[in-house]
Tab-separated table of C-alpha atoms in Angstrom:
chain	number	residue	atom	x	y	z
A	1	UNK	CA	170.832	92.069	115.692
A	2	UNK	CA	172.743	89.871	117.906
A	3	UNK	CA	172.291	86.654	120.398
A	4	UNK	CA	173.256	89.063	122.608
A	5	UNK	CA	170.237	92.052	122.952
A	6	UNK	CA	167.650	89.486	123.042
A	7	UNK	CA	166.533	91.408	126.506
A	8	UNK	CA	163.804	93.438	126.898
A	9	UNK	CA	164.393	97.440	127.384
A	10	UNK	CA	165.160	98.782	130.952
A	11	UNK	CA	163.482	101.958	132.308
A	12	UNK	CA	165.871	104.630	132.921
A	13	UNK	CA	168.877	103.925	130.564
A	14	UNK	CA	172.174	105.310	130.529
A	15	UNK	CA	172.815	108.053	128.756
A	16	UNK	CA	175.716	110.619	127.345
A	17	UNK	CA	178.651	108.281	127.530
A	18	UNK	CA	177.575	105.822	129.411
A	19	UNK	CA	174.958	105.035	126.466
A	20	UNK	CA	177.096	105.102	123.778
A	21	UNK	CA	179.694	102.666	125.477
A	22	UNK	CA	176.750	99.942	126.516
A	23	UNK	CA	175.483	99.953	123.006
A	24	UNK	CA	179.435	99.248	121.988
A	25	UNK	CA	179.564	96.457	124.621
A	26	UNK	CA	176.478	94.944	123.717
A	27	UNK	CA	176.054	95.778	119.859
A	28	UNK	CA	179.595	96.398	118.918
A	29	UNK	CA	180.225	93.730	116.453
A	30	UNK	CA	176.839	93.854	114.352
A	31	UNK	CA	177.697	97.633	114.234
A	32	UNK	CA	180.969	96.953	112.841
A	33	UNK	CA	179.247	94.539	110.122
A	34	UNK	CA	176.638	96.856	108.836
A	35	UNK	CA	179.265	99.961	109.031
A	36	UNK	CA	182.342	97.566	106.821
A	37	UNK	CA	179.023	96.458	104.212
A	38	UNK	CA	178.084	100.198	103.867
A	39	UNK	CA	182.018	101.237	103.289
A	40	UNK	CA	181.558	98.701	100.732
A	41	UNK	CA	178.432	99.819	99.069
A	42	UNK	CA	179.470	103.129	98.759
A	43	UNK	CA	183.447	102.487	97.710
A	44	UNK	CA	182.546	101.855	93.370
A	45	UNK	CA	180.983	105.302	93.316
A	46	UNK	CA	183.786	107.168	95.696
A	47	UNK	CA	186.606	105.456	93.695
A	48	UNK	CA	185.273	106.700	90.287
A	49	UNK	CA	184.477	110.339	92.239
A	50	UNK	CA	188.600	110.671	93.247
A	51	UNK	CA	189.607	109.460	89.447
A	52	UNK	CA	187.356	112.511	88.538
A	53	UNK	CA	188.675	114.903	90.785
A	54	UNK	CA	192.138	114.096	89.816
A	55	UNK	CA	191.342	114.269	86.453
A	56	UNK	CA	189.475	117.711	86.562
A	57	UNK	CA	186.135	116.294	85.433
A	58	UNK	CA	183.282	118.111	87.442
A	59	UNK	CA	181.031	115.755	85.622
A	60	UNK	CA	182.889	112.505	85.880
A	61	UNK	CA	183.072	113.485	89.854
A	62	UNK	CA	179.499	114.438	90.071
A	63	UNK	CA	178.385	110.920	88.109
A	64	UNK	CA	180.662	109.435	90.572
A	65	UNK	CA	178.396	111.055	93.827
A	66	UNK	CA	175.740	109.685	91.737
A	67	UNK	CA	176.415	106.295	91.297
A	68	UNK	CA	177.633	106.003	95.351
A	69	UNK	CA	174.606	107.585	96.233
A	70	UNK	CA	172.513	104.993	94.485
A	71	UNK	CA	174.606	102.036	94.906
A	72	UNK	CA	175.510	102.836	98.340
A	73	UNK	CA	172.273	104.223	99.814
A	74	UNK	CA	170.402	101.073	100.836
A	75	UNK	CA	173.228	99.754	102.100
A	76	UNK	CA	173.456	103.206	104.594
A	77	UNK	CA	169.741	102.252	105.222
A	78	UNK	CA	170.744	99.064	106.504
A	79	UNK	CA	173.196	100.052	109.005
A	80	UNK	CA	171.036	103.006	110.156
A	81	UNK	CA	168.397	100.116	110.706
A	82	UNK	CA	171.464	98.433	112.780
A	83	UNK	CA	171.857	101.024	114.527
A	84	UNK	CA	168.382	102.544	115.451
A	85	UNK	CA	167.823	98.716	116.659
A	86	UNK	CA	170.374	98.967	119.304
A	87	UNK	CA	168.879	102.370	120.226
A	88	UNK	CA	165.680	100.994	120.836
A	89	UNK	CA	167.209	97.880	122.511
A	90	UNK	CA	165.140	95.761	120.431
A	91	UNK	CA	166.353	91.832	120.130
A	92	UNK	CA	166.599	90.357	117.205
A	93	UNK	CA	169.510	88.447	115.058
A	94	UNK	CA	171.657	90.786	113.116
A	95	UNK	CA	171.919	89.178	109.917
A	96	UNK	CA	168.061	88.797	109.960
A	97	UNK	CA	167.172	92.050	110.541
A	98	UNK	CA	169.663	93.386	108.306
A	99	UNK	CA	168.261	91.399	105.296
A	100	UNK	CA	165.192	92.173	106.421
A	101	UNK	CA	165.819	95.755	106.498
A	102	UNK	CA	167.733	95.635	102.815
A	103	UNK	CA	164.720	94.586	101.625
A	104	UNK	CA	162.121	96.560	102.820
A	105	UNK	CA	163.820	99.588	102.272
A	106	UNK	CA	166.508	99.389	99.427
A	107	UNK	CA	164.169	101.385	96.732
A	108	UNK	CA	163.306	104.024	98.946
A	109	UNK	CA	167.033	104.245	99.084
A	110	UNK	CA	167.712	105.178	95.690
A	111	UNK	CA	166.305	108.759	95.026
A	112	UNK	CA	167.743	110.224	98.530
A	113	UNK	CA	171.114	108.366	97.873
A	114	UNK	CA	171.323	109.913	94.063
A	115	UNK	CA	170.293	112.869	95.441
A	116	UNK	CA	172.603	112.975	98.852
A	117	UNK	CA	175.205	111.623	96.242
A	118	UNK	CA	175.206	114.544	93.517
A	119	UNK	CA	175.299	116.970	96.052
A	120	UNK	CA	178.804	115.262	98.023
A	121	UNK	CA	180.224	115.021	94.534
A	122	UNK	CA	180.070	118.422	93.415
A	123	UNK	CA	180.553	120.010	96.965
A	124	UNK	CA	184.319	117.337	96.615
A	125	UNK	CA	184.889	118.791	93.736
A	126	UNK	CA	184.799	122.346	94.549
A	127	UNK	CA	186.595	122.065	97.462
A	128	UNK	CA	189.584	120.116	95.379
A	129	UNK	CA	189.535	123.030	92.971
A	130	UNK	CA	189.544	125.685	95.462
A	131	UNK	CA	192.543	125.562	96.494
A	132	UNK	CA	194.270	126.110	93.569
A	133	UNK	CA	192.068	129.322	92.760
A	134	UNK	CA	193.223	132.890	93.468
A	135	UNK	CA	192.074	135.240	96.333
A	136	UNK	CA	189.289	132.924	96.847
A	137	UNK	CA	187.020	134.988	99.603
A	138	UNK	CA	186.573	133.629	103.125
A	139	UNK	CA	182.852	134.310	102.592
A	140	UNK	CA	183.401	131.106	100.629
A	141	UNK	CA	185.069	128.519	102.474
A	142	UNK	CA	182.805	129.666	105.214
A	143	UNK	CA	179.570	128.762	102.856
A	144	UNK	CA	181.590	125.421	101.951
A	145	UNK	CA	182.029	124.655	105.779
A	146	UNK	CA	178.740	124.951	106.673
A	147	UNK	CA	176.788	123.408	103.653
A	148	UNK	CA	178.685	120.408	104.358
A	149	UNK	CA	177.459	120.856	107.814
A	150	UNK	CA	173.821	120.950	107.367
A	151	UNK	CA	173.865	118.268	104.217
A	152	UNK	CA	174.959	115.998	106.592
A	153	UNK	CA	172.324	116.074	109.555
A	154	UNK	CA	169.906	116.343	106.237
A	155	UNK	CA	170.668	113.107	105.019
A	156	UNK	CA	170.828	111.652	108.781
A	157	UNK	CA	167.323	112.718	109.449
A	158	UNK	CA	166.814	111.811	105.952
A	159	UNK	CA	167.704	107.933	106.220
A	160	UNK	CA	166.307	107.569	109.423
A	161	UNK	CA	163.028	108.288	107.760
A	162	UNK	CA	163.222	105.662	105.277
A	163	UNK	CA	163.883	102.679	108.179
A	164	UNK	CA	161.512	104.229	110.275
A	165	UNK	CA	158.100	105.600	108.486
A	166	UNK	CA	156.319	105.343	105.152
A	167	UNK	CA	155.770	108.547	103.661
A	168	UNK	CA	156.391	110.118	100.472
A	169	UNK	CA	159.955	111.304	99.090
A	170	UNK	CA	158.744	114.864	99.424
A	171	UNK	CA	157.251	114.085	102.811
A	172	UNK	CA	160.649	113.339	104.338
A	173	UNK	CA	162.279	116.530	102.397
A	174	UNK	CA	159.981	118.582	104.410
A	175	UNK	CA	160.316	116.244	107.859
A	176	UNK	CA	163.854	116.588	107.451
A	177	UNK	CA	164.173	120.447	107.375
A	178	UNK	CA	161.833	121.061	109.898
A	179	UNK	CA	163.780	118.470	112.097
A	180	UNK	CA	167.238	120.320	112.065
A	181	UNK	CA	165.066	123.816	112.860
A	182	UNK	CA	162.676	122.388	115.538
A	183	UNK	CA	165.819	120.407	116.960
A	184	UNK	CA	168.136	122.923	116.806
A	185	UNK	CA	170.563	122.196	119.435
A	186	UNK	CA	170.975	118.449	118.497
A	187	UNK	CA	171.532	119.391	114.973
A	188	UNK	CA	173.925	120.899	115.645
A	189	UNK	CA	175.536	118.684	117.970
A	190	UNK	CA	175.677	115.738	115.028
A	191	UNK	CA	176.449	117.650	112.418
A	192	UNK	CA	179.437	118.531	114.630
A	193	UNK	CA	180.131	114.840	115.385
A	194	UNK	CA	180.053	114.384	111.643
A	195	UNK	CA	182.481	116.732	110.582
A	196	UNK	CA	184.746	116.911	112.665
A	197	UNK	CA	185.022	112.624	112.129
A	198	UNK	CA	184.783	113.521	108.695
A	199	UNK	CA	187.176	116.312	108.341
A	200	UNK	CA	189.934	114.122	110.237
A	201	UNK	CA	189.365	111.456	107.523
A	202	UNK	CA	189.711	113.302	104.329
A	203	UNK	CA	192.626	115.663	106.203
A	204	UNK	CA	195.032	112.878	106.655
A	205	UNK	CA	193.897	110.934	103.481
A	206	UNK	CA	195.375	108.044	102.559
A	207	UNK	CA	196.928	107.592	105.973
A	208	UNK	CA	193.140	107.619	107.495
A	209	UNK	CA	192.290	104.588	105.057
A	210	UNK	CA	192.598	101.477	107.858
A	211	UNK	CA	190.461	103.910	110.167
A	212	UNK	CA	188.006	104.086	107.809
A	213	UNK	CA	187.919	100.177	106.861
A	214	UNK	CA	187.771	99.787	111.165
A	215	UNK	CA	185.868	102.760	112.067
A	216	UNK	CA	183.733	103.670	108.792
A	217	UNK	CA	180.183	105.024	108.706
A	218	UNK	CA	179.420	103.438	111.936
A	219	UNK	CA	181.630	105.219	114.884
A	220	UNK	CA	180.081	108.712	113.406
A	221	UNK	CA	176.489	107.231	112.481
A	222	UNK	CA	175.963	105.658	116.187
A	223	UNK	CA	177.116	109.028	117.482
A	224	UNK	CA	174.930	111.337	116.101
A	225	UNK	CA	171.726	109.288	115.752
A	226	UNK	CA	172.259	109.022	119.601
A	227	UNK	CA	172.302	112.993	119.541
A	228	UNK	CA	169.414	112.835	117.630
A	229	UNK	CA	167.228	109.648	118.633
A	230	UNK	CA	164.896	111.849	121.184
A	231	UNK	CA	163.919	113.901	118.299
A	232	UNK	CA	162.854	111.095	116.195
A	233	UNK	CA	161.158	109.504	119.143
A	234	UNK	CA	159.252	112.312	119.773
A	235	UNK	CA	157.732	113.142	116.199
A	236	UNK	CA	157.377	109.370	115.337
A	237	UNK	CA	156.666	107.565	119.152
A	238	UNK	CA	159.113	104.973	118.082
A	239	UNK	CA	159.706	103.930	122.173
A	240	UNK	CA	155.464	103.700	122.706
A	241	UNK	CA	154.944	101.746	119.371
A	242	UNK	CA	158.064	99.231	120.199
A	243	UNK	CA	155.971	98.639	123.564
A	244	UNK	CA	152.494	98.185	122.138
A	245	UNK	CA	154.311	95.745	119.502
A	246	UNK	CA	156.305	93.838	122.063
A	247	UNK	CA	153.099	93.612	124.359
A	248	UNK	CA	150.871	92.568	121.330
A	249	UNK	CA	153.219	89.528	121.047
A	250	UNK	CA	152.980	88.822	124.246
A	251	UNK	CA	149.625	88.326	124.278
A	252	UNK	CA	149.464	86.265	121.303
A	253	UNK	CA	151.938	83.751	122.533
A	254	UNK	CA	149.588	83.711	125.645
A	255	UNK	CA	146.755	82.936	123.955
A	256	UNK	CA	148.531	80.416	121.603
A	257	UNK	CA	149.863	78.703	125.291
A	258	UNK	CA	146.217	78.612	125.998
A	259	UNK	CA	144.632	77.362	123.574
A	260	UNK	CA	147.184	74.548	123.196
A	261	UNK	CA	146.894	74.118	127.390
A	262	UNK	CA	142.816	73.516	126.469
C-alpha cells in the first residue's frame, strides 16, 4: 500500500472517527490514487451515459451503464482492495498490491460491473425523465429513492466479495442479499453514507466536478466499508486468517534464519 503501514496491527484500534481519520493519516495518499484511477475507469462509460440522457436515448444511456460497468469495474475492485488493506492494517507497497489486485481480480469484475452498470444507467435515466412527466406519484420517487439506496450497499457487499473470496457469481448474489438483511443496521448506515455523498454530487452537477476529481469513489467507499468491515469479518474471518498468514511467514523466515545460521 504504502512505505508507510508496513507495521503490524495493534489490538484495540480506534474506531468511529477516530478510525476513519488514522486510516486518512496513514493511507491517505494511496487512497487518493486508487479512488482518481477508478474515476478514470469508469469516466468513458458515464460520458457516453450523459450524451444519452441528453439526447433521450434510454438505450444509448443504458449501453453507456454498460460499458462503465465493465470498463470501470476492476478498476472499483482495485481501490476496494486499497481500501480493505488499510482496514486490515496490512503492509504492503501500494502500487504492488494494486497491480496485484488488478490482476487477480479484473474478470471477476466484469459480469457484476455490467450488471451494477445497466442497472445505474436506466435508474439515471428515469430519474432525468421524471421530471419532466406529469403528476408523477410520490409512491414513485419514493421507490426511486430507495432502489438507489439498496443498489448501492448491493454492489458494496458485492465488490468486496470479489477482493476478498472465491466463489461463484451467483454465490455472491446470494452473500450479498443476505448481508444487507442479516446486517441490517450497517446497511443502512452506508447506504446512507452513499447517498447522501452521492446525491450532493449529482445535485450541484457540474459545480461538484473538482470534488469529484479530489474526493471521487474513495471519501464514500472508505466510509461505508468501515460501516460495514465487521460484517465481512465476521462471515469471512478476514482479521483470524490475516494472523495465521502473517504468523505462517514468520515462521518461515525463522526457519530460513536457521537453516542458513546451521
Amino acid at each position: 500500500m504504502s512505505n508507510e503501514t508496513n507495521e503490524t496491527p495493534v489490538q484495540g484500534r480506534k474506531v468511529g472517527i477516530a478510525r476513519f481519520f488514522e486510516l486518512l493519516g496513514r493511507d491517505l495518499w494511496p487512497l487518493y490514487k486508487s479512488g482518481f484511477l477508478c474515476v478514470l475507469g469508469f469516466l468513458p462509460g458515464t460520458a457516453l451515459a450523459v450524451f444519452g440522457m441528453m439526447a433521450g436515448s434510454a438505450l444509448l444511456t443504458v449501453v453507456g451503464g454498460v460499458v462503465g460497468g465493465l470498463v470501470g469495474g476492476p478498476f472499483l475492485s482495485g481501490m476496494i482492495d486499497t481500501v480493505l488493506r488499510a482496514l486490515r492494517d496490512e503492509p504492503g507497497y501500494w502500487w504492488h498490491t494494486y497491480r496485484m489486485a488488478w490482476k487477480q481480480n479484473w474478470r471477476e469484475s466484469l459480469l457484476p460491473g455490467a450488471g451494477a452498470g445497466f442497472c445505474l444507467g436506466l435508474w439515471a435515466f428515469l430519474l432525468y425523465a421524471l421530471p419532466d412527466l406529469e403528476n408523477v406519484p410520490i409512491s414513485v420517487w419514493i421507490c426511486m429513492v430507495l432502489g438507489i439506496f439498496f443498489l448501492l450497499v448491493f454492489c458494496l457487499y458485492l465488490f468486496a466479495q470479489v477482493v476478498l473470496v472465491s466463489v461463484s457469481q451467483t454465490e455472491r448474489l446470494k452473500n450479498a442479499a443476505l448481508f444487507m438483511i442479516g446486517f441490517l443496521p450497517r446497511t443502512l448506515a452506508a447506504g446512507a453514507v452513499l447517498c447522501i455523498y452521492w446525491g450532493v454530487m449529482l445535485a450541484w452537477m457540474p459545480y461538484t466536478i473538482p470534488v469529484v476529481l479530489i474526493l471521487g469513489f474513495w471519501l464514500p467507499c472508505t466510509l461505508a466499508l468501515q460501516i460495514i468491515y465487521p460484517a465481512l469479518d465476521k462471515a469471512f474471518h478476514l482479521e483470524k486468517t490475516i494472523t495465521a498468514r502473517r504468523e505462517d511467514e514468520i515462521n518461515d523466515l525463522m526457519e530460513q534464519h536457521g537453516h542458513t545460521s546451521v
